[in-house]
Amino acid sequence: MYNNNNFYKKNFIFKIIQNDLKNKKYNFICTRFPPEPNGYLHIGHIKSICLNFFIAKFYKGNFFLRIDDTNPTTENIKYINSIKKDLIWLGFQWDEKVKYSSNYFDIIYEYAIELINKNLAYVDELNTQEIKSYRGTLLLPGKNSPYRDRSIKENLKLFHNMRLGKFPEGSMSLRAKIDMKSKIIIMRDPVLYRIKFQKHHQTGGKWCIYPTYDFCHCISDAIEGITHSLCTLEFQDNKILYNWILNNISIKNHPKQYEFSKLQIEYGITSKRIIRLLIKKKIVKGWDDPRLLTISGLRRKGYTASSLRNFCYHIGVTKQNNIIQLSYLESFIKKELNKIAPRTMAILRPLKIIIDNFPITKKIKLKIPNHPSNKNMGYKIIYFTKEIYIDVLDFSEKEKKNYTRLILGKKIKLRYSFVIKANKVIKDNNGNIICIHCIYYQKTLGLKINKKDPKIKGIIHWISCSSTQPVLFYLYNNLFRKKKINNINNILSYVNKKSLLIYNGFIEKKLLQDQKQQHFQFEREGYFYFDKKNSNKKKIIFNQILSMR
Ligand code: ATP
Ligand code: MG
């Protein structure tokens, strides 16, 4: 779980903290991961969790999980549970109890009153649309609201009545009194509180006014004693407001915010909003669909926690926006699986082979290593029999350029087994191949094929028809046809319609009994993960993690 990557510890945030410790600005470091519970976590969040967690642990400080639950309308207990589950699975145990921004609603309310008393906040009666039009643009300065100059007393009374539920939703809000002409739009009297007659999963019906993200976030950080508040680049402007609020209320701790770039990955999406859209449009089956870059999707696909952590430690942390190659992410799981996944043969698209010169009652026992270079992983026994399956893609009636598989009239070597020759193709009335009649060459068991031997072009995998377990193989392709999606509004037009292919094939019957593993390398096909959670006796699912074809 800990990170041995020295390059990571040289990132600019570590340098800042190192300096702060050296200058005795702090002697205890405290960080947090503050997800909004409006969806499941994705791979981008892992980057943020890795950074916050590792900094805290490296400096022997605290790492908190704070559920940023200021907006009751989009939040859901289901999401909170999934967030906790994902963090634990990743190996990032937070310190103390899970924190909730809503724990601080009472104190935040008091700070709002403090701002009103300092004439730094007012109750506005403009509606959302009006607030927007008064705000101006990057080129046009904003206009003061006609309600901006109420007396402190009147503001206190209105705010109190807002809290008591005396005004309808949208009719009033509490705004900071800053500067409607500020170059930074966020500073043009941002909203601090809005009315929402909505029950909250933590505070129930206690509140009908809720603080905004900007008002709540900095105060939550300060209350928890966060020293370095780390977030992504889009919050750069919010930092000015973050500091303004903390400077104008009587709170001691004043965390500093630092921004880093978001993780983006080729062909993928790291945005809860878009993932929600894909689910709603039934393009994916849910938050844990293996085509998504959610933590639960990656886990279900067969990614390990360590491969994801290592990936995040290797990409580092900077302020530059860039898109990481998908193959780079894949290289981390590949490296792990190469070591731990037992090798075996499985057939995704079965094609029956009948060996004419092999007796029906006979079977030949073969001892196969579970790993080519790790003898400690042991052996398994398989049988060669008269009827076997090979993959449809490994047979051709005609010669094809660079085709080194079974061709009608030609020979091929079966992996760990004999050389066979295809003599006859049996088809149904529609011309579909039913089976191939072959002969085998008894003396070729264990024969090493010679690349220069023109008669035997290659080796293909197979399994005996006598010991098969039917399974479904789920093969995943990129969800989007575009490497980099610039225009999020067109996102649905980039969806790859062939992102999921399902095959009805076979594994060795004893595979799941003999191996406690869920990860396998099916020779020549790729790495696969037994999707235990979604399988049952009647339906066994294997998800492809990486292809070898
Ligand atoms: P999304 O756009 O997916 O909804 P968000 O930023 O709204 O993401 P939050 O739940 O608010 O999601 O994020 C929690 C933390 O994770 C924040 O500090 C945020 O900056 C960080 N984070 C979110 N997405 C990424 C990403 N792609 N890369 C790195 N950090 C991220
Ligand atoms: Mg968000």
PDB file of N, CA, C and O in Angstrom, residues 230-266:
ATOM      1  N   LEU A 230      -6.086  19.893  -0.981  1.00  0.00           N
ATOM      2  CA  LEU A 230      -5.647  19.594  -2.343  1.00  0.00           C
ATOM      3  C   LEU A 230      -6.844  19.329  -3.236  1.00  0.00           C
ATOM      4  O   LEU A 230      -7.731  18.563  -2.879  1.00  0.00           O
ATOM      5  N   CYS A 231      -6.858  19.994  -4.379  1.00  0.00           N
ATOM      6  CA  CYS A 231      -7.980  19.791  -5.284  1.00  0.00           C
ATOM      7  C   CYS A 231      -7.516  19.958  -6.715  1.00  0.00           C
ATOM      8  O   CYS A 231      -6.351  20.250  -6.972  1.00  0.00           O
ATOM      9  N   THR A 232      -8.417  19.794  -7.655  1.00  0.00           N
ATOM     10  CA  THR A 232      -8.034  19.848  -9.064  1.00  0.00           C
ATOM     11  C   THR A 232      -8.131  21.280  -9.600  1.00  0.00           C
ATOM     12  O   THR A 232      -8.748  22.153  -8.985  1.00  0.00           O
ATOM     13  N   LEU A 233      -7.522  21.486 -10.778  1.00  0.00           N
ATOM     14  CA  LEU A 233      -7.278  22.842 -11.279  1.00  0.00           C
ATOM     15  C   LEU A 233      -8.524  23.714 -11.450  1.00  0.00           C
ATOM     16  O   LEU A 233      -8.432  24.933 -11.362  1.00  0.00           O
ATOM     17  N   GLU A 234      -9.667  23.085 -11.674  1.00  0.00           N
ATOM     18  CA  GLU A 234     -10.851  23.910 -11.944  1.00  0.00           C
ATOM     19  C   GLU A 234     -11.275  24.720 -10.721  1.00  0.00           C
ATOM     20  O   GLU A 234     -12.127  25.592 -10.813  1.00  0.00           O
ATOM     21  N   PHE A 235     -10.660  24.433  -9.564  1.00  0.00           N
ATOM     22  CA  PHE A 235     -11.012  25.184  -8.353  1.00  0.00           C
ATOM     23  C   PHE A 235     -10.093  26.377  -8.098  1.00  0.00           C
ATOM     24  O   PHE A 235     -10.136  26.981  -7.037  1.00  0.00           O
ATOM     25  N   GLN A 236      -9.246  26.697  -9.097  1.00  0.00           N
ATOM     26  CA  GLN A 236      -8.295  27.787  -8.917  1.00  0.00           C
ATOM     27  C   GLN A 236      -8.972  29.102  -8.512  1.00  0.00           C
ATOM     28  O   GLN A 236      -8.528  29.769  -7.590  1.00  0.00           O
ATOM     29  N   ASP A 237     -10.042  29.452  -9.207  1.00  0.00           N
ATOM     30  CA  ASP A 237     -10.737  30.704  -8.875  1.00  0.00           C
ATOM     31  C   ASP A 237     -11.460  30.607  -7.533  1.00  0.00           C
ATOM     32  O   ASP A 237     -11.537  31.585  -6.793  1.00  0.00           O
ATOM     33  N   ASN A 238     -11.965  29.398  -7.243  1.00  0.00           N
ATOM     34  CA  ASN A 238     -12.666  29.222  -5.962  1.00  0.00           C
ATOM     35  C   ASN A 238     -11.742  29.495  -4.783  1.00  0.00           C
ATOM     36  O   ASN A 238     -12.198  29.836  -3.689  1.00  0.00           O
ATOM     37  N   LYS A 239     -10.432  29.333  -5.020  1.00  0.00           N
ATOM     38  CA  LYS A 239      -9.483  29.542  -3.929  1.00  0.00           C
ATOM     39  C   LYS A 239      -9.553  30.970  -3.380  1.00  0.00           C
ATOM     40  O   LYS A 239      -9.401  31.199  -2.187  1.00  0.00           O
ATOM     41  N   ILE A 240      -9.798  31.925  -4.276  1.00  0.00           N
ATOM     42  CA  ILE A 240      -9.848  33.326  -3.846  1.00  0.00           C
ATOM     43  C   ILE A 240     -11.020  33.512  -2.882  1.00  0.00           C
ATOM     44  O   ILE A 240     -10.906  34.165  -1.840  1.00  0.00           O
ATOM     45  N   LEU A 241     -12.127  32.861  -3.217  1.00  0.00           N
ATOM     46  CA  LEU A 241     -13.294  32.917  -2.332  1.00  0.00           C
ATOM     47  C   LEU A 241     -13.036  32.128  -1.040  1.00  0.00           C
ATOM     48  O   LEU A 241     -13.417  32.561   0.057  1.00  0.00           O
ATOM     49  N   TYR A 242     -12.392  30.983  -1.197  1.00  0.00           N
ATOM     50  CA  TYR A 242     -12.015  30.130  -0.055  1.00  0.00           C
ATOM     51  C   TYR A 242     -11.265  30.976   0.969  1.00  0.00           C
ATOM     52  O   TYR A 242     -11.597  31.009   2.166  1.00  0.00           O
ATOM     53  N   ASN A 243     -10.280  31.719   0.480  1.00  0.00           N
ATOM     54  CA  ASN A 243      -9.477  32.552   1.395  1.00  0.00           C
ATOM     55  C   ASN A 243     -10.278  33.726   1.938  1.00  0.00           C
ATOM     56  O   ASN A 243     -10.148  34.088   3.106  1.00  0.00           O
ATOM     57  N   TRP A 244     -11.125  34.307   1.102  1.00  0.00           N
ATOM     58  CA  TRP A 244     -11.933  35.460   1.548  1.00  0.00           C
ATOM     59  C   TRP A 244     -12.828  35.037   2.727  1.00  0.00           C
ATOM     60  O   TRP A 244     -12.910  35.734   3.739  1.00  0.00           O
ATOM     61  N   ILE A 245     -13.456  33.888   2.569  1.00  0.00           N
ATOM     62  CA  ILE A 245     -14.370  33.443   3.636  1.00  0.00           C
ATOM     63  C   ILE A 245     -13.592  33.209   4.930  1.00  0.00           C
ATOM     64  O   ILE A 245     -13.940  33.750   5.992  1.00  0.00           O
ATOM     65  N   LEU A 246     -12.509  32.443   4.834  1.00  0.00           N
ATOM     66  CA  LEU A 246     -11.765  32.133   6.063  1.00  0.00           C
ATOM     67  C   LEU A 246     -11.151  33.386   6.690  1.00  0.00           C
ATOM     68  O   LEU A 246     -11.053  33.495   7.911  1.00  0.00           O
ATOM     69  N   ASN A 247     -10.791  34.347   5.857  1.00  0.00           N
ATOM     70  CA  ASN A 247     -10.227  35.600   6.402  1.00  0.00           C
ATOM     71  C   ASN A 247     -11.276  36.447   7.110  1.00  0.00           C
ATOM     72  O   ASN A 247     -10.931  37.304   7.920  1.00  0.00           O
ATOM     73  N   ASN A 248     -12.537  36.231   6.769  1.00  0.00           N
ATOM     74  CA  ASN A 248     -13.583  37.109   7.310  1.00  0.00           C
ATOM     75  C   ASN A 248     -14.448  36.477   8.388  1.00  0.00           C
ATOM     76  O   ASN A 248     -15.406  37.089   8.854  1.00  0.00           O
ATOM     77  N   ILE A 249     -14.131  35.265   8.763  1.00  0.00           N
ATOM     78  CA  ILE A 249     -14.840  34.669   9.902  1.00  0.00           C
ATOM     79  C   ILE A 249     -13.812  34.366  10.986  1.00  0.00           C
ATOM     80  O   ILE A 249     -12.613  34.285  10.708  1.00  0.00           O
ATOM     81  N   SER A 250     -14.319  34.214  12.213  1.00  0.00           N
ATOM     82  CA  SER A 250     -13.368  34.051  13.326  1.00  0.00           C
ATOM     83  C   SER A 250     -13.031  32.584  13.522  1.00  0.00           C
ATOM     84  O   SER A 250     -13.433  31.958  14.484  1.00  0.00           O
ATOM     85  N   ILE A 251     -12.323  32.047  12.551  1.00  0.00           N
ATOM     86  CA  ILE A 251     -11.903  30.656  12.677  1.00  0.00           C
ATOM     87  C   ILE A 251     -10.381  30.661  12.692  1.00  0.00           C
ATOM     88  O   ILE A 251      -9.754  31.451  11.989  1.00  0.00           O
ATOM     89  N   LYS A 252      -9.820  29.791  13.543  1.00  0.00           N
ATOM     90  CA  LYS A 252      -8.374  29.854  13.731  1.00  0.00           C
ATOM     91  C   LYS A 252      -7.599  29.249  12.560  1.00  0.00           C
ATOM     92  O   LYS A 252      -6.768  29.882  11.940  1.00  0.00           O
ATOM     93  N   ASN A 253      -7.908  27.976  12.309  1.00  0.00           N
ATOM     94  CA  ASN A 253      -7.134  27.269  11.289  1.00  0.00           C
ATOM     95  C   ASN A 253      -7.427  27.839   9.910  1.00  0.00           C
ATOM     96  O   ASN A 253      -8.569  28.140   9.570  1.00  0.00           O
ATOM     97  N   HIS A 254      -6.405  27.990   9.142  1.00  0.00           N
ATOM     98  CA  HIS A 254      -6.590  28.515   7.792  1.00  0.00           C
ATOM     99  C   HIS A 254      -5.806  27.657   6.798  1.00  0.00           C
ATOM    100  O   HIS A 254      -4.670  27.949   6.464  1.00  0.00           O
ATOM    101  N   PRO A 255      -6.441  26.565   6.320  1.00  0.00           N
ATOM    102  CA  PRO A 255      -5.749  25.662   5.382  1.00  0.00           C
ATOM    103  C   PRO A 255      -5.382  26.396   4.100  1.00  0.00           C
ATOM    104  O   PRO A 255      -6.038  27.379   3.728  1.00  0.00           O
ATOM    105  N   LYS A 256      -4.361  25.887   3.434  1.00  0.00           N
ATOM    106  CA  LYS A 256      -3.990  26.466   2.137  1.00  0.00           C
ATOM    107  C   LYS A 256      -4.412  25.496   1.043  1.00  0.00           C
ATOM    108  O   LYS A 256      -4.199  24.293   1.164  1.00  0.00           O
ATOM    109  N   GLN A 257      -4.998  26.058   0.005  1.00  0.00           N
ATOM    110  CA  GLN A 257      -5.428  25.200  -1.108  1.00  0.00           C
ATOM    111  C   GLN A 257      -4.367  25.121  -2.198  1.00  0.00           C
ATOM    112  O   GLN A 257      -3.781  26.133  -2.564  1.00  0.00           O
ATOM    113  N   TYR A 258      -4.129  23.931  -2.708  1.00  0.00           N
ATOM    114  CA  TYR A 258      -3.215  23.730  -3.844  1.00  0.00           C
ATOM    115  C   TYR A 258      -3.921  22.887  -4.885  1.00  0.00           C
ATOM    116  O   TYR A 258      -4.624  21.940  -4.541  1.00  0.00           O
ATOM    117  N   GLU A 259      -3.685  23.239  -6.149  1.00  0.00           N
ATOM    118  CA  GLU A 259      -4.384  22.530  -7.218  1.00  0.00           C
ATOM    119  C   GLU A 259      -3.419  21.701  -8.066  1.00  0.00           C
ATOM    120  O   GLU A 259      -2.282  22.093  -8.257  1.00  0.00           O
ATOM    121  N   PHE A 260      -3.942  20.611  -8.565  1.00  0.00           N
ATOM    122  CA  PHE A 260      -3.179  19.770  -9.501  1.00  0.00           C
ATOM    123  C   PHE A 260      -4.113  19.359 -10.643  1.00  0.00           C
ATOM    124  O   PHE A 260      -5.334  19.524 -10.538  1.00  0.00           O
ATOM    125  N   SER A 261      -3.530  18.831 -11.707  1.00  0.00           N
ATOM    126  CA  SER A 261      -4.366  18.526 -12.882  1.00  0.00           C
ATOM    127  C   SER A 261      -5.130  17.222 -12.695  1.00  0.00           C
ATOM    128  O   SER A 261      -4.675  16.293 -12.027  1.00  0.00           O
ATOM    129  N   LYS A 262      -6.288  17.196 -13.326  1.00  0.00           N
ATOM    130  CA  LYS A 262      -7.134  16.001 -13.264  1.00  0.00           C
ATOM    131  C   LYS A 262      -6.519  14.878 -14.072  1.00  0.00           C
ATOM    132  O   LYS A 262      -5.847  15.133 -15.069  1.00  0.00           O
ATOM    133  N   LEU A 263      -6.788  13.673 -13.689  1.00  0.00           N
ATOM    134  CA  LEU A 263      -6.389  12.523 -14.487  1.00  0.00           C
ATOM    135  C   LEU A 263      -7.399  12.329 -15.612  1.00  0.00           C
ATOM    136  O   LEU A 263      -8.607  12.306 -15.387  1.00  0.00           O
ATOM    137  N   GLN A 264      -6.859  12.244 -16.815  1.00  0.00           N
ATOM    138  CA  GLN A 264      -7.711  11.916 -17.959  1.00  0.00           C
ATOM    139  C   GLN A 264      -7.067  10.746 -18.689  1.00  0.00           C
ATOM    140  O   GLN A 264      -5.842  10.679 -18.790  1.00  0.00           O
ATOM    141  N   ILE A 265      -7.875   9.867 -19.210  1.00  0.00           N
ATOM    142  CA  ILE A 265      -7.351   8.680 -19.893  1.00  0.00           C
ATOM    143  C   ILE A 265      -7.969   8.563 -21.284  1.00  0.00           C
ATOM    144  O   ILE A 265      -9.164   8.817 -21.451  1.00  0.00           O
ATOM    145  N   GLU A 266      -7.139   8.212 -22.242  1.00  0.00           N
ATOM    146  CA  GLU A 266      -7.590   8.018 -23.633  1.00  0.00           C
ATOM    147  C   GLU A 266      -8.844   7.154 -23.711  1.00  0.00           C
ATOM    148  O   GLU A 266      -8.932   6.144 -23.007  1.00  0.00           O
TER     149      GLU A 266
END
